[in-house]
Amino acid sequence: MLGWALTFLVVALIAALFGFGGIAGASAGIAQILFFIFVVLFVIAMIVRAFKGRPPV
């Protein structure tokens, strides 16, 4: 998912460079949303991992 966020960020930067404001804004918005979803899922995974712990050997 982080890869998709980076892809949309690159698309936004390239579109902004060539002057396509609408496409750049939309791509930047999508990249931002995907990035925050990735961060939330990462934090949830870390919390679950902390509470679950390692199984005994």
mmCIF file of N, CA, C and O in Angstrom, residues 26-52:
data_model
loop_
_atom_site.group_PDB
_atom_site.id
_atom_site.type_symbol
_atom_site.label_atom_id
_atom_site.label_comp_id
_atom_site.label_asym_id
_atom_site.label_seq_id
_atom_site.Cartn_x
_atom_site.Cartn_y
_atom_site.Cartn_z
ATOM 1 N N ALA A 26 -5.563 15.762 -7.509
ATOM 2 C CA ALA A 26 -6.236 14.489 -7.240
ATOM 3 C C ALA A 26 -5.234 13.404 -6.862
ATOM 4 O O ALA A 26 -5.453 12.651 -5.905
ATOM 5 N N SER A 27 -4.129 13.327 -7.575
ATOM 6 C CA SER A 27 -3.113 12.320 -7.271
ATOM 7 C C SER A 27 -2.479 12.563 -5.903
ATOM 8 O O SER A 27 -2.227 11.620 -5.163
ATOM 9 N N ALA A 28 -2.237 13.809 -5.572
ATOM 10 C CA ALA A 28 -1.668 14.129 -4.260
ATOM 11 C C ALA A 28 -2.649 13.768 -3.152
ATOM 12 O O ALA A 28 -2.253 13.252 -2.101
ATOM 13 N N GLY A 29 -3.936 14.013 -3.371
ATOM 14 C CA GLY A 29 -4.951 13.647 -2.383
ATOM 15 C C GLY A 29 -5.028 12.144 -2.167
ATOM 16 O O GLY A 29 -5.105 11.672 -1.032
ATOM 17 N N ILE A 30 -4.994 11.397 -3.249
ATOM 18 C CA ILE A 30 -5.025 9.938 -3.150
ATOM 19 C C ILE A 30 -3.782 9.425 -2.438
ATOM 20 O O ILE A 30 -3.867 8.544 -1.579
ATOM 21 N N ALA A 31 -2.624 9.983 -2.771
ATOM 22 C CA ALA A 31 -1.377 9.567 -2.120
ATOM 23 C C ALA A 31 -1.436 9.846 -0.627
ATOM 24 O O ALA A 31 -1.001 9.021 0.191
ATOM 25 N N GLN A 32 -1.986 10.985 -0.254
ATOM 26 C CA GLN A 32 -2.085 11.341 1.162
ATOM 27 C C GLN A 32 -3.020 10.391 1.899
ATOM 28 O O GLN A 32 -2.700 9.920 3.000
ATOM 29 N N ILE A 33 -4.154 10.081 1.319
ATOM 30 C CA ILE A 33 -5.113 9.162 1.945
ATOM 31 C C ILE A 33 -4.495 7.771 2.111
ATOM 32 O O ILE A 33 -4.584 7.163 3.179
ATOM 33 N N LEU A 34 -3.857 7.267 1.059
ATOM 34 C CA LEU A 34 -3.230 5.944 1.136
ATOM 35 C C LEU A 34 -2.122 5.913 2.177
ATOM 36 O O LEU A 34 -1.965 4.922 2.894
ATOM 37 N N PHE A 35 -1.361 6.988 2.278
ATOM 38 C CA PHE A 35 -0.290 7.035 3.264
ATOM 39 C C PHE A 35 -0.845 6.964 4.676
ATOM 40 O O PHE A 35 -0.345 6.209 5.514
ATOM 41 N N PHE A 36 -1.898 7.720 4.961
ATOM 42 C CA PHE A 36 -2.471 7.701 6.301
ATOM 43 C C PHE A 36 -3.134 6.361 6.618
ATOM 44 O O PHE A 36 -3.063 5.879 7.754
ATOM 45 N N ILE A 37 -3.745 5.719 5.632
ATOM 46 C CA ILE A 37 -4.295 4.381 5.845
ATOM 47 C C ILE A 37 -3.169 3.408 6.181
ATOM 48 O O ILE A 37 -3.297 2.582 7.089
ATOM 49 N N PHE A 38 -2.041 3.519 5.473
ATOM 50 C CA PHE A 38 -0.895 2.665 5.744
ATOM 51 C C PHE A 38 -0.383 2.881 7.165
ATOM 52 O O PHE A 38 -0.092 1.914 7.878
ATOM 53 N N VAL A 39 -0.281 4.121 7.586
ATOM 54 C CA VAL A 39 0.221 4.416 8.936
ATOM 55 C C VAL A 39 -0.728 3.860 9.996
ATOM 56 O O VAL A 39 -0.286 3.261 10.983
ATOM 57 N N VAL A 40 -2.031 4.019 9.804
ATOM 58 C CA VAL A 40 -3.007 3.503 10.772
ATOM 59 C C VAL A 40 -2.929 1.982 10.851
ATOM 60 O O VAL A 40 -2.920 1.414 11.952
ATOM 61 N N LEU A 41 -2.852 1.309 9.716
ATOM 62 C CA LEU A 41 -2.743 -0.153 9.723
ATOM 63 C C LEU A 41 -1.443 -0.615 10.381
ATOM 64 O O LEU A 41 -1.424 -1.620 11.100
ATOM 65 N N PHE A 42 -0.366 0.125 10.173
ATOM 66 C CA PHE A 42 0.901 -0.212 10.797
ATOM 67 C C PHE A 42 0.817 -0.094 12.315
ATOM 68 O O PHE A 42 1.261 -0.980 13.044
ATOM 69 N N VAL A 43 0.204 0.981 12.798
ATOM 70 C CA VAL A 43 0.066 1.179 14.247
ATOM 71 C C VAL A 43 -0.819 0.093 14.851
ATOM 72 O O VAL A 43 -0.506 -0.459 15.910
ATOM 73 N N ILE A 44 -1.906 -0.252 14.177
ATOM 74 C CA ILE A 44 -2.787 -1.314 14.664
ATOM 75 C C ILE A 44 -2.031 -2.641 14.724
ATOM 76 O O ILE A 44 -2.142 -3.389 15.699
ATOM 77 N N ALA A 45 -1.240 -2.929 13.702
ATOM 78 C CA ALA A 45 -0.463 -4.166 13.694
ATOM 79 C C ALA A 45 0.548 -4.192 14.838
ATOM 80 O O ALA A 45 0.756 -5.233 15.473
ATOM 81 N N MET A 46 1.161 -3.067 15.127
ATOM 82 C CA MET A 46 2.129 -3.005 16.226
ATOM 83 C C MET A 46 1.439 -3.191 17.583
ATOM 84 O O MET A 46 1.977 -3.874 18.461
ATOM 85 N N ILE A 47 0.253 -2.631 17.747
ATOM 86 C CA ILE A 47 -0.489 -2.789 18.999
ATOM 87 C C ILE A 47 -0.909 -4.238 19.190
ATOM 88 O O ILE A 47 -0.756 -4.810 20.276
ATOM 89 N N VAL A 48 -1.436 -4.866 18.148
ATOM 90 C CA VAL A 48 -1.849 -6.262 18.221
ATOM 91 C C VAL A 48 -0.640 -7.136 18.524
ATOM 92 O O VAL A 48 -0.719 -8.055 19.352
ATOM 93 N N ARG A 49 0.480 -6.855 17.896
ATOM 94 C CA ARG A 49 1.700 -7.621 18.140
ATOM 95 C C ARG A 49 2.165 -7.473 19.592
ATOM 96 O O ARG A 49 2.608 -8.438 20.208
ATOM 97 N N ALA A 50 2.041 -6.273 20.150
ATOM 98 C CA ALA A 50 2.472 -6.043 21.530
ATOM 99 C C ALA A 50 1.580 -6.797 22.517
ATOM 100 O O ALA A 50 2.076 -7.352 23.509
ATOM 101 N N PHE A 51 0.285 -6.834 22.264
ATOM 102 C CA PHE A 51 -0.622 -7.537 23.175
ATOM 103 C C PHE A 51 -0.569 -9.045 23.000
ATOM 104 O O PHE A 51 -0.712 -9.791 23.962
ATOM 105 N N LYS A 52 -0.351 -9.492 21.787
ATOM 106 C CA LYS A 52 -0.318 -10.926 21.518
ATOM 107 C C LYS A 52 0.968 -11.556 22.052
ATOM 108 O O LYS A 52 0.932 -12.633 22.629
#
